[in-house]
Coordinates of C-alpha atoms and ligand atoms in Angstrom, one line a residue:
M225 CA 9.3 33.7 -26.5
R226 CA 12.1 31.3 -25.4
R227 CA 10.8 27.8 -24.7
A228 CA 11.7 25.4 -21.9
L229 CA 10.8 21.7 -21.9
V230 CA 9.4 20.8 -18.5
W231 CA 10.3 17.1 -18.4
L232 CA 7.6 15.5 -16.1
R233 CA 8.4 12.2 -14.6
R234 CA 6.9 11.3 -11.2
D235 CA 5.7 14.9 -10.5
L236 CA 2.4 14.7 -12.4
R237 CA 1.0 17.9 -11.0
L238 CA 0.7 21.6 -11.9
A239 CA 0.6 23.0 -8.4
D240 CA 3.7 23.2 -6.3
N241 CA 5.8 21.9 -9.2
P242 CA 9.2 23.6 -8.7
A243 CA 10.6 22.9 -12.2
L244 CA 7.5 24.3 -13.9
H245 CA 7.4 27.3 -11.6
A246 CA 11.1 28.0 -12.2
A247 CA 10.8 27.7 -16.0
I248 CA 8.0 30.3 -15.9
G249 CA 9.9 32.4 -13.5
A250 CA 12.9 32.4 -15.8
G251 CA 10.8 33.8 -18.6
Y252 CA 10.4 30.6 -20.6
A253 CA 7.2 29.4 -22.3
P254 CA 6.9 26.0 -20.6
I255 CA 6.3 23.0 -22.9
L256 CA 5.2 20.0 -20.8
A257 CA 6.4 16.6 -21.8
Y258 CA 6.3 13.0 -20.5
I259 CA 8.6 10.3 -21.8
H260 CA 7.6 6.7 -21.3
A261 CA 10.9 4.8 -20.8
P262 CA 10.1 1.8 -18.5
E263 CA 13.2 -0.1 -19.4
E264 CA 15.3 2.6 -17.8
D265 CA 13.9 1.5 -14.4
A266 CA 15.3 -2.0 -14.8
P267 CA 15.3 -4.3 -12.9
W268 CA 12.3 -2.6 -11.4
Q269 CA 10.2 -1.6 -14.4
P270 CA 6.8 -0.4 -13.3
G271 CA 4.4 -3.2 -12.4
A272 CA 0.9 -3.8 -13.7
A273 CA -0.9 -1.9 -11.0
T274 CA 1.3 1.2 -11.2
K275 CA 1.0 1.2 -15.0
W276 CA -2.8 1.4 -14.6
W277 CA -2.4 4.3 -12.3
L278 CA 0.0 6.0 -14.7
H279 CA -2.4 5.7 -17.5
H280 CA -5.2 7.5 -15.6
S281 CA -2.8 10.0 -14.0
L282 CA -1.5 11.0 -17.5
A283 CA -5.1 11.3 -18.7
A284 CA -6.0 13.6 -15.8
L285 CA -2.9 15.7 -16.3
T286 CA -3.6 16.1 -20.0
G287 CA -7.1 17.4 -19.1
G288 CA -5.7 19.8 -16.6
I289 CA -3.1 21.1 -19.0
E290 CA -5.6 21.5 -21.8
K291 CA -7.9 23.5 -19.6
L292 CA -5.1 26.1 -19.3
G293 CA -4.6 26.2 -23.1
G294 CA -1.5 23.9 -23.2
R295 CA -0.7 20.4 -24.3
L296 CA 1.1 17.5 -22.8
L297 CA 3.5 16.0 -25.3
L298 CA 3.8 12.2 -24.8
R299 CA 6.8 10.4 -26.2
A300 CA 8.3 6.9 -25.7
G301 CA 11.8 5.5 -26.1
H302 CA 15.1 6.3 -24.5
S303 CA 14.8 9.5 -22.5
A304 CA 18.0 11.1 -23.8
A305 CA 17.0 10.5 -27.4
A306 CA 13.4 11.5 -26.8
L307 CA 14.5 14.8 -25.2
D308 CA 16.8 15.5 -28.1
A309 CA 13.8 15.0 -30.5
L310 CA 11.6 17.2 -28.3
I311 CA 14.3 19.9 -28.3
A312 CA 14.5 19.7 -32.1
D313 CA 10.7 19.7 -32.6
T314 CA 9.9 22.5 -30.2
G315 CA 13.0 24.8 -30.5
A316 CA 13.4 24.6 -26.7
T317 CA 16.6 26.0 -25.3
A318 CA 16.1 24.7 -21.7
V319 CA 15.1 21.5 -20.0
Y320 CA 13.8 21.6 -16.4
W321 CA 12.8 18.7 -14.2
N322 CA 12.3 17.6 -10.6
R323 CA 14.8 15.2 -9.1
L324 CA 14.1 11.5 -8.3
Y325 CA 16.5 9.5 -6.2
E326 CA 16.4 5.8 -7.3
P327 CA 19.8 4.5 -8.3
A328 CA 19.0 3.9 -12.0
T329 CA 17.2 7.2 -12.4
R330 CA 20.0 9.2 -10.8
E331 CA 22.6 7.7 -13.0
R332 CA 20.6 8.4 -16.1
D333 CA 19.7 12.0 -15.1
T334 CA 23.3 12.8 -14.3
V335 CA 24.5 11.8 -17.8
I336 CA 21.6 13.6 -19.4
K337 CA 22.2 16.9 -17.6
A338 CA 25.9 16.9 -18.4
N339 CA 25.2 16.2 -22.0
L340 CA 22.6 18.9 -22.4
K341 CA 24.8 21.4 -20.6
S342 CA 27.7 20.6 -22.9
R343 CA 25.5 21.6 -25.8
G344 CA 24.6 24.9 -24.3
I345 CA 21.1 23.9 -23.2
D346 CA 19.9 25.4 -19.9
A347 CA 19.4 22.1 -18.0
Q348 CA 18.3 22.4 -14.4
S349 CA 16.8 20.1 -11.8
F350 CA 14.8 20.9 -8.7
A351 CA 13.7 19.4 -5.4
G352 CA 10.1 18.6 -4.9
H353 CA 9.5 14.9 -4.3
L354 CA 10.4 14.6 -0.6
L355 CA 10.3 16.7 2.6
S356 CA 14.1 16.9 2.3
E357 CA 16.6 15.6 -0.2
P358 CA 18.4 12.4 0.8
F359 CA 21.9 14.0 0.6
S360 CA 21.0 17.0 2.7
I361 CA 20.6 15.2 6.0
K362 CA 23.7 13.7 7.8
T363 CA 24.6 12.6 11.2
G364 CA 27.0 14.7 13.3
A365 CA 29.8 12.6 11.9
G366 CA 28.7 13.5 8.4
E367 CA 27.4 9.9 7.7
P368 CA 24.0 8.8 6.4
Y369 CA 21.5 7.8 9.1
R370 CA 20.7 4.2 9.7
V371 CA 18.3 4.6 12.6
F372 CA 15.0 6.4 12.1
T373 CA 14.5 8.2 15.5
P374 CA 17.6 10.5 15.3
Y375 CA 17.0 10.9 11.5
W376 CA 13.4 12.1 12.3
R377 CA 14.7 14.4 15.1
N378 CA 16.9 16.0 12.5
L379 CA 14.4 16.1 9.6
S380 CA 11.5 17.3 11.7
Q381 CA 13.4 20.5 12.5
R382 CA 13.7 21.3 8.8
I383 CA 10.3 20.7 7.4
D384 CA 9.2 23.4 5.1
S385 CA 5.6 24.3 5.9
S386 CA 5.4 27.4 3.6
A387 CA 2.6 27.8 1.1
P388 CA 2.8 25.6 -2.0
L389 CA 3.8 27.2 -5.3
P390 CA 0.7 28.1 -7.3
A391 CA -0.2 26.3 -10.5
P392 CA 0.2 28.4 -13.7
R393 CA -2.9 30.3 -14.8
E394 CA -2.3 29.6 -18.4
L395 CA 0.0 27.4 -20.6
P396 CA 1.1 27.9 -24.2
G397 CA -0.2 25.7 -26.9
I398 CA 2.3 23.9 -29.1
A399 CA 2.1 22.1 -32.4
A400 CA 4.4 19.2 -32.1
H401 CA 4.0 15.4 -32.4
S402 CA 2.5 13.6 -29.4
L403 CA 1.7 9.9 -29.0
A404 CA -1.8 8.9 -28.1
L405 CA -2.0 7.8 -24.5
D406 CA -3.3 4.3 -25.5
A407 CA -0.1 3.9 -27.6
L408 CA 1.8 3.5 -24.3
A409 CA -0.2 0.3 -23.6
L410 CA -0.4 0.8 -19.9
L411 CA -3.7 -0.8 -19.1
P412 CA -3.8 -4.5 -18.4
S413 CA -5.0 -6.9 -21.1
I414 CA -6.7 -9.0 -18.5
R415 CA -9.0 -6.6 -16.7
W416 CA -8.4 -7.3 -13.0
D417 CA -8.5 -3.5 -12.3
S418 CA -12.2 -2.8 -11.8
G419 CA -11.8 -2.5 -8.0
F420 CA -9.0 0.1 -8.3
S421 CA -11.2 3.0 -9.5
E422 CA -13.8 2.3 -6.8
R423 CA -11.2 3.3 -4.2
F424 CA -8.9 5.7 -6.0
T425 CA -9.1 8.6 -8.4
P426 CA -5.7 9.1 -10.0
G427 CA -4.6 12.7 -10.7
E428 CA -4.0 15.9 -9.0
T429 CA -7.7 16.6 -8.3
G430 CA -8.1 13.1 -6.8
A431 CA -5.0 13.6 -4.6
N432 CA -6.4 16.9 -3.2
E433 CA -9.8 15.4 -2.6
A434 CA -8.2 12.4 -0.8
L435 CA -6.2 14.9 1.4
E436 CA -9.3 16.9 2.1
F437 CA -11.3 13.8 3.1
F438 CA -8.5 12.7 5.4
C439 CA -8.2 16.1 7.1
E440 CA -12.0 16.2 7.7
S441 CA -12.5 12.6 8.7
A442 CA -9.4 10.9 10.1
L443 CA -6.6 13.3 10.9
E444 CA -7.6 13.9 14.5
S445 CA -7.8 10.2 15.3
Y446 CA -4.9 9.2 13.1
A447 CA -2.5 8.3 15.9
N448 CA -4.7 5.3 16.9
G449 CA -6.9 4.9 13.8
R450 CA -3.9 4.3 11.5
D451 CA -3.5 0.8 12.9
L452 CA -7.1 -0.3 12.3
P453 CA -7.6 -1.9 8.9
D454 CA -11.4 -2.0 9.1
R455 CA -11.8 1.7 8.6
H456 CA -10.6 4.5 6.4
G457 CA -8.2 5.7 9.1
T458 CA -5.3 6.7 6.9
S459 CA -4.9 9.1 4.0
R460 CA -4.5 6.6 1.2
L461 CA -2.3 9.2 -0.4
S462 CA 0.6 6.7 -1.2
P463 CA 0.0 6.3 -4.9
H464 CA -0.6 10.0 -5.3
L465 CA 2.7 10.7 -3.5
H466 CA 4.5 8.1 -5.6
F467 CA 3.4 9.8 -8.8
G468 CA 3.9 13.2 -7.4
E469 CA 0.3 14.3 -8.0
I470 CA 0.6 16.1 -4.7
S471 CA 3.8 17.3 -3.0
P472 CA 4.8 16.6 0.6
R473 CA 5.0 20.3 1.2
A474 CA 1.4 20.8 0.1
I475 CA 0.3 18.1 2.5
V476 CA 2.3 19.6 5.4
H477 CA 0.9 23.0 4.7
R478 CA -2.7 21.7 4.5
L479 CA -2.3 19.6 7.7
L480 CA -0.9 22.4 9.7
A481 CA -3.5 24.9 8.5
H482 CA -6.3 22.4 9.3
A483 CA -5.1 21.4 12.7
A484 CA -4.3 24.9 14.0
P485 CA -3.8 25.9 16.8
A486 CA -2.8 22.5 18.2
A487 CA -1.4 22.0 14.7
K488 CA 1.9 20.4 15.2
L489 CA 0.6 18.1 17.9
V490 CA -2.2 16.7 15.9
A491 CA -0.2 16.5 12.7
E492 CA 2.9 15.0 14.2
P493 CA 2.0 11.3 13.9
Y494 CA 1.2 11.8 10.2
L495 CA 4.3 13.9 9.5
R496 CA 6.3 11.1 11.1
E497 CA 5.0 8.7 8.5
L498 CA 6.0 11.1 5.8
G499 CA 9.4 11.0 7.6
W500 CA 9.5 7.2 7.1
R501 CA 8.9 7.8 3.4
D502 CA 11.9 10.2 3.3
F503 CA 14.0 7.7 5.4
G504 CA 13.4 5.0 2.8
H505 CA 14.6 7.3 0.1
H506 CA 17.6 8.4 2.3
L507 CA 18.6 4.7 2.8
L508 CA 18.2 3.7 -0.9
F509 CA 20.2 6.8 -2.0
H510 CA 23.1 6.1 0.3
F511 CA 23.0 2.3 0.0
P512 CA 21.9 1.7 -3.6
H513 CA 22.3 -2.1 -3.4
L514 CA 19.4 -2.3 -0.9
H515 CA 16.7 -3.0 -3.6
D516 CA 18.0 -6.6 -3.7
Q517 CA 20.6 -6.9 -1.0
P518 CA 20.0 -6.9 2.8
M519 CA 21.1 -3.8 4.8
Q520 CA 22.5 -6.2 7.4
P521 CA 25.1 -8.3 5.6
A522 CA 24.6 -11.2 8.1
F523 CA 21.4 -12.0 6.3
Q524 CA 23.4 -13.0 3.2
A525 CA 23.9 -16.2 5.1
F526 CA 20.2 -16.7 6.2
P527 CA 18.9 -20.1 5.3
W528 CA 15.8 -19.1 3.4
A529 CA 13.5 -22.0 2.6
E530 CA 13.1 -23.4 -0.9
V531 CA 9.9 -22.0 -2.4
D532 CA 6.9 -24.3 -2.9
A533 CA 5.1 -22.7 -5.8
G534 CA 1.7 -23.8 -4.5
K535 CA 2.3 -22.2 -1.1
L536 CA 3.6 -19.0 -2.6
R537 CA 0.5 -18.9 -4.8
A538 CA -1.8 -19.5 -1.8
W539 CA -0.2 -16.5 -0.1
Q540 CA -0.5 -14.3 -3.3
R541 CA -4.1 -15.1 -3.8
G542 CA -5.3 -15.0 -0.1
Q543 CA -5.9 -18.7 0.2
T544 CA -3.6 -19.5 3.2
G545 CA -6.5 -20.4 5.6
I546 CA -5.3 -17.7 8.0
P547 CA -8.0 -15.0 7.9
I548 CA -6.1 -11.8 8.4
I549 CA -3.4 -12.8 5.9
D550 CA -6.1 -13.8 3.3
A551 CA -8.0 -10.6 3.9
G552 CA -4.9 -8.5 3.3
M553 CA -3.8 -10.3 0.2
R554 CA -7.3 -10.2 -1.3
E555 CA -7.6 -6.5 -0.4
L556 CA -4.4 -6.0 -2.4
W557 CA -5.6 -8.1 -5.4
Q558 CA -9.0 -6.4 -5.5
T559 CA -8.2 -2.8 -4.7
G560 CA -4.5 -2.4 -5.5
W561 CA -3.7 -1.3 -2.0
M562 CA -3.3 -2.8 1.5
H563 CA -3.4 -1.4 4.9
N564 CA 0.1 -0.8 6.5
R565 CA -0.6 -2.9 9.6
V566 CA -1.7 -5.8 7.4
R567 CA 1.3 -5.3 5.0
M568 CA 3.5 -6.0 8.0
I569 CA 1.5 -9.1 9.1
V570 CA 1.5 -10.7 5.6
A571 CA 5.2 -9.9 5.1
S572 CA 6.1 -11.4 8.4
F573 CA 4.1 -14.5 7.5
L574 CA 6.0 -14.9 4.1
T575 CA 9.5 -14.2 5.5
K576 CA 9.1 -16.0 8.8
N577 CA 6.4 -18.6 8.9
L578 CA 7.0 -19.6 5.3
R579 CA 10.7 -18.4 5.5
Y580 CA 10.7 -17.3 1.9
H581 CA 13.2 -14.7 0.8
W582 CA 11.7 -11.2 1.2
L583 CA 12.3 -10.5 -2.5
H584 CA 9.5 -13.0 -3.4
G585 CA 7.1 -10.8 -1.5
A586 CA 8.6 -7.5 -2.7
R587 CA 8.2 -8.6 -6.3
W588 CA 4.5 -9.6 -5.8
F589 CA 3.8 -6.3 -4.1
W590 CA 5.7 -4.5 -6.9
D591 CA 3.3 -5.9 -9.5
T592 CA 0.1 -5.5 -7.6
L593 CA 0.4 -2.4 -5.5
L594 CA -0.8 0.9 -6.9
D595 CA 1.7 2.7 -4.7
A596 CA 4.6 0.3 -5.5
D597 CA 7.7 2.5 -4.8
L598 CA 11.2 1.2 -4.8
A599 CA 12.4 3.0 -1.7
N600 CA 9.3 2.3 0.4
N601 CA 8.7 -1.3 -0.7
T602 CA 12.4 -2.2 -0.1
Q603 CA 12.3 -0.6 3.3
G604 CA 8.9 -2.2 4.2
W605 CA 10.1 -5.7 3.3
Q606 CA 13.6 -5.4 4.8
W607 CA 12.1 -3.9 8.0
T608 CA 9.6 -6.8 8.4
A609 CA 12.1 -9.5 7.4
G610 CA 14.5 -8.2 10.0
C611 CA 17.4 -7.5 7.7
G612 CA 16.9 -3.8 7.1
A613 CA 18.2 -0.6 8.8
D614 CA 16.5 -0.1 12.1
A615 CA 14.4 -3.2 11.4
A616 CA 12.0 -5.2 13.6
P617 CA 14.3 -7.9 14.9
Y618 CA 14.0 -11.2 13.0
F619 CA 12.9 -13.0 16.2
R620 CA 9.8 -10.8 16.4
V621 CA 7.5 -13.0 14.4
F622 CA 4.0 -11.5 14.1
N623 CA 1.3 -13.9 15.3
P624 CA -1.5 -13.3 12.7
V625 CA -4.1 -14.5 15.1
A626 CA -3.1 -12.2 17.9
Q627 CA -2.6 -9.3 15.4
G628 CA -6.1 -10.0 14.0
E629 CA -7.7 -10.1 17.4
R630 CA -6.0 -6.9 18.4
F631 CA -6.4 -4.7 15.3
D632 CA -9.6 -6.2 13.8
P633 CA -11.3 -7.2 17.1
L634 CA -14.8 -7.6 15.5
G635 CA -13.5 -9.2 12.4
V636 CA -15.1 -6.5 10.2
Y637 CA -12.0 -6.3 7.9
V638 CA -11.7 -10.0 7.6
K639 CA -15.4 -10.4 6.7
R640 CA -15.2 -7.7 4.1
F641 CA -12.6 -9.6 2.1
V642 CA -13.2 -13.2 3.2
P643 CA -16.9 -13.6 3.0
E644 CA -16.6 -17.3 3.6
L645 CA -16.2 -16.5 7.3
K646 CA -19.2 -14.1 7.6
Q647 CA -21.0 -16.5 10.0
L648 CA -18.2 -16.7 12.5
S649 CA -18.3 -14.7 15.7
P650 CA -15.5 -12.2 16.6
K651 CA -14.3 -14.7 19.2
V652 CA -13.3 -17.3 16.6
I653 CA -13.1 -15.5 13.3
H654 CA -9.3 -15.1 13.5
Q655 CA -8.8 -18.9 14.1
P656 CA -11.6 -20.8 12.2
W657 CA -9.8 -24.1 13.0
S658 CA -10.8 -23.6 16.6
V659 CA -14.4 -24.5 15.5
G660 CA -13.3 -27.3 13.1
G661 CA -12.9 -25.0 10.1
V662 CA -15.5 -23.6 7.6
S663 CA -16.6 -25.4 4.5
G664 CA -15.3 -23.7 1.4
Y665 CA -12.4 -22.0 3.2
P666 CA -9.0 -23.6 3.1
K667 CA -7.3 -25.3 6.1
A668 CA -4.3 -23.3 7.5
L669 CA -1.4 -23.6 5.2
V670 CA 1.1 -24.0 8.1
D671 CA 1.2 -24.6 11.8
L672 CA 1.9 -21.1 13.1
K673 CA 3.6 -22.4 16.3
L674 CA 5.9 -24.9 14.5
T675 CA 6.8 -22.5 11.7
R676 CA 7.6 -19.8 14.2
E677 CA 10.0 -22.2 16.0
S678 CA 11.7 -23.2 12.8
A679 CA 12.1 -19.5 11.8
L680 CA 13.8 -18.9 15.1
A681 CA 16.0 -22.0 14.6
A682 CA 17.0 -20.7 11.2
F683 CA 17.9 -17.3 12.7
A684 CA 20.0 -19.1 15.3
Q685 CA 21.7 -21.1 12.5
M686 CA 22.5 -17.9 10.6
R687 CA 24.1 -16.4 13.7
A688 CA 26.1 -19.6 14.4
S689 CA 27.2 -19.7 10.7
L690 CA 28.7 -16.3 11.0
L691 CA 31.1 -17.6 13.6
E692 CA 32.3 -20.3 11.3
P693 CA 35.3 -19.3 9.1
N694 CA 34.0 -20.9 5.9
A695 CA 30.4 -19.7 6.0
T696 CA 29.1 -19.3 2.5
A697 CA 26.5 -16.7 1.4
Q698 CA 23.1 -17.8 0.2
T699 CA 22.2 -16.8 -3.3
R700 CA 19.1 -14.6 -3.9
P701 CA 16.1 -16.1 -5.6
S702 CA 15.9 -15.7 -9.3
D703 CA 12.6 -14.7 -11.0
Ligands
LIG1388 C1 6.0 -4.9 3.4 C2 5.7 -3.4 3.1 C3 5.8 -2.9 1.8 C4 5.4 -1.6 1.6 N1 5.5 -1.1 0.3 C5 5.2 0.2 0.1 C6 5.3 0.7 -1.2 O1 5.6 0.0 -2.2 N2 4.9 2.0 -1.4 C7 4.6 2.8 -0.4 O2 4.3 4.0 -0.6 N3 4.6 2.4 0.9 C8 4.9 1.1 1.1 N4 4.8 0.6 2.4 C9 4.6 1.6 3.5 C10 3.1 1.8 3.9 O3 2.5 0.5 4.1 C11 2.3 2.6 2.9 O4 3.0 3.8 2.6 C12 1.0 3.0 3.5 O5 0.2 1.9 3.9 C13 0.2 3.8 2.5 O6 -1.1 4.1 3.0 P1 -1.5 5.6 3.3 O7 -1.2 6.5 2.2 O8 -2.9 5.6 3.8 O9 -0.6 5.9 4.6 P2 -0.7 7.0 5.7 O10 -0.8 6.3 7.0 O11 -1.8 8.0 5.4 O12 0.7 7.8 5.6 C14 1.0 8.9 4.8 C15 2.1 8.7 3.9 O13 3.3 8.4 4.6 C16 4.1 7.4 3.9 N5 4.2 6.3 4.7 C17 3.3 5.8 5.6 N6 3.8 4.7 6.3 C18 5.0 4.5 5.7 C19 6.0 3.5 5.9 N7 5.8 2.5 6.9 N8 7.1 3.5 5.2 C20 7.3 4.5 4.3 N9 6.4 5.5 4.0 C21 5.3 5.4 4.7 C22 3.3 7.1 2.6 O14 3.8 7.9 1.6 C23 1.9 7.5 3.0 O15 1.1 7.8 1.9 C24 5.1 -0.7 2.7 C25 5.1 -1.3 4.0 C26 5.3 -2.6 4.2 C27 5.3 -3.2 5.6

């Protein structure tokens, strides 16, 4: 039987996998392979937390494939060379994969596809990572969207809610060289990851269980519950989605089936968030410089503050003395994930109260988030910093005390991650300085009111500098 390599990348699943399904449909025996080539993602090579996830996801996938009689071939090195070696070792005459849309990956894949085709290999790629491919949605004028609402109006009309493609019932065995998973050295040498597995189970089964749990426990109340960090009110599917352990189509199908007959109404707020995920990819596809340049060019002239290493570290480690910020940053460090509302609050604090360039925050998130995703992380940071497409205006500085009081009114979330404050009543927990501070908990790193004022002054300075003919651009921070 003719063989096809199914080149798995961030589609670590067997169900609803268009490339795998197409290979089988075309009459090939599918040989599943994963190539570890982190340097090809430069300058955004996978961070420590996502490498942990990848290790466990590959382990789960290996188990799933072996149950069906097959094998996952693991290789490392340059993708093009590794594919050539796999073709030589397996006798495959086709290579199928699902498309990804980050700038570096697209460039690489285009070259690989042309090269394979020129050698008579049946090279084909498929859509399966998003609700809709970034190039398939355009404004009436044929331009990419820059504003979410009209983008969503367009996308929401095209969402495919058909049943996901089935997983294969069996897979062929193959005698070819495969690296041991440990040889990829994905697990951290300093074991800071113990909290990750308490909250997450990487792999396709874990993804489906998380979706099921969400549908049963939180979908109906998601519209309001999604803003409250003290509870499990969101799906926590983001790392599963990043690694493609579940497809957006499978989620849509499950949501609409669950919520019938008021299906669309109940599911809409959640689908809209998946829409933001697509929007982030749409923006990065059409504006590939966004990963380190602002969408709004005016922000090239923004007077970011010089970084004080001690303050940056206090933010990273949840030692700012501002309870909701510290709870969020400790949640991130301990669990590899942070609630979306709190991500916005901590990002606003870094880019506005501390006035540090958003890339300092994006890089820390990149290393510590299990769901670190170039499109979503870039969009989240630029949105909060005020320099992104359709962003919160820079002058909207989140007040962490007011945000805490509104979204964590009883202080349950803060107490979970900042046990030093356990004795405080809900009335004062978001501003411990109002009771003279708490022993063992740091004093507030900054004066929130004064730093807000200087952020606004810096914003005014940027706007004024744009009117000056010789305004010079600020450089970006280096590592
Ligand atoms: C500063 C900042 C950085 C962020 N970095 C990332 C990142 O690296 N990776 C990442 O996946 N998300 C990122 N987000 C978006 C969002 O915080 C997470 O997707 C969300 O918290 C994941 O939790 P969940 O799966 O429970 O979300 P749910 O509320 O259950 O949403 C379902 C899915 O929709 C998508 N989604 C939800 N909210 C957003 C959003 N605001 N933007 C884009 N997609 C969204 C995610 O894929 C998510 O899994 C960031 C947000 C901010 C403000």
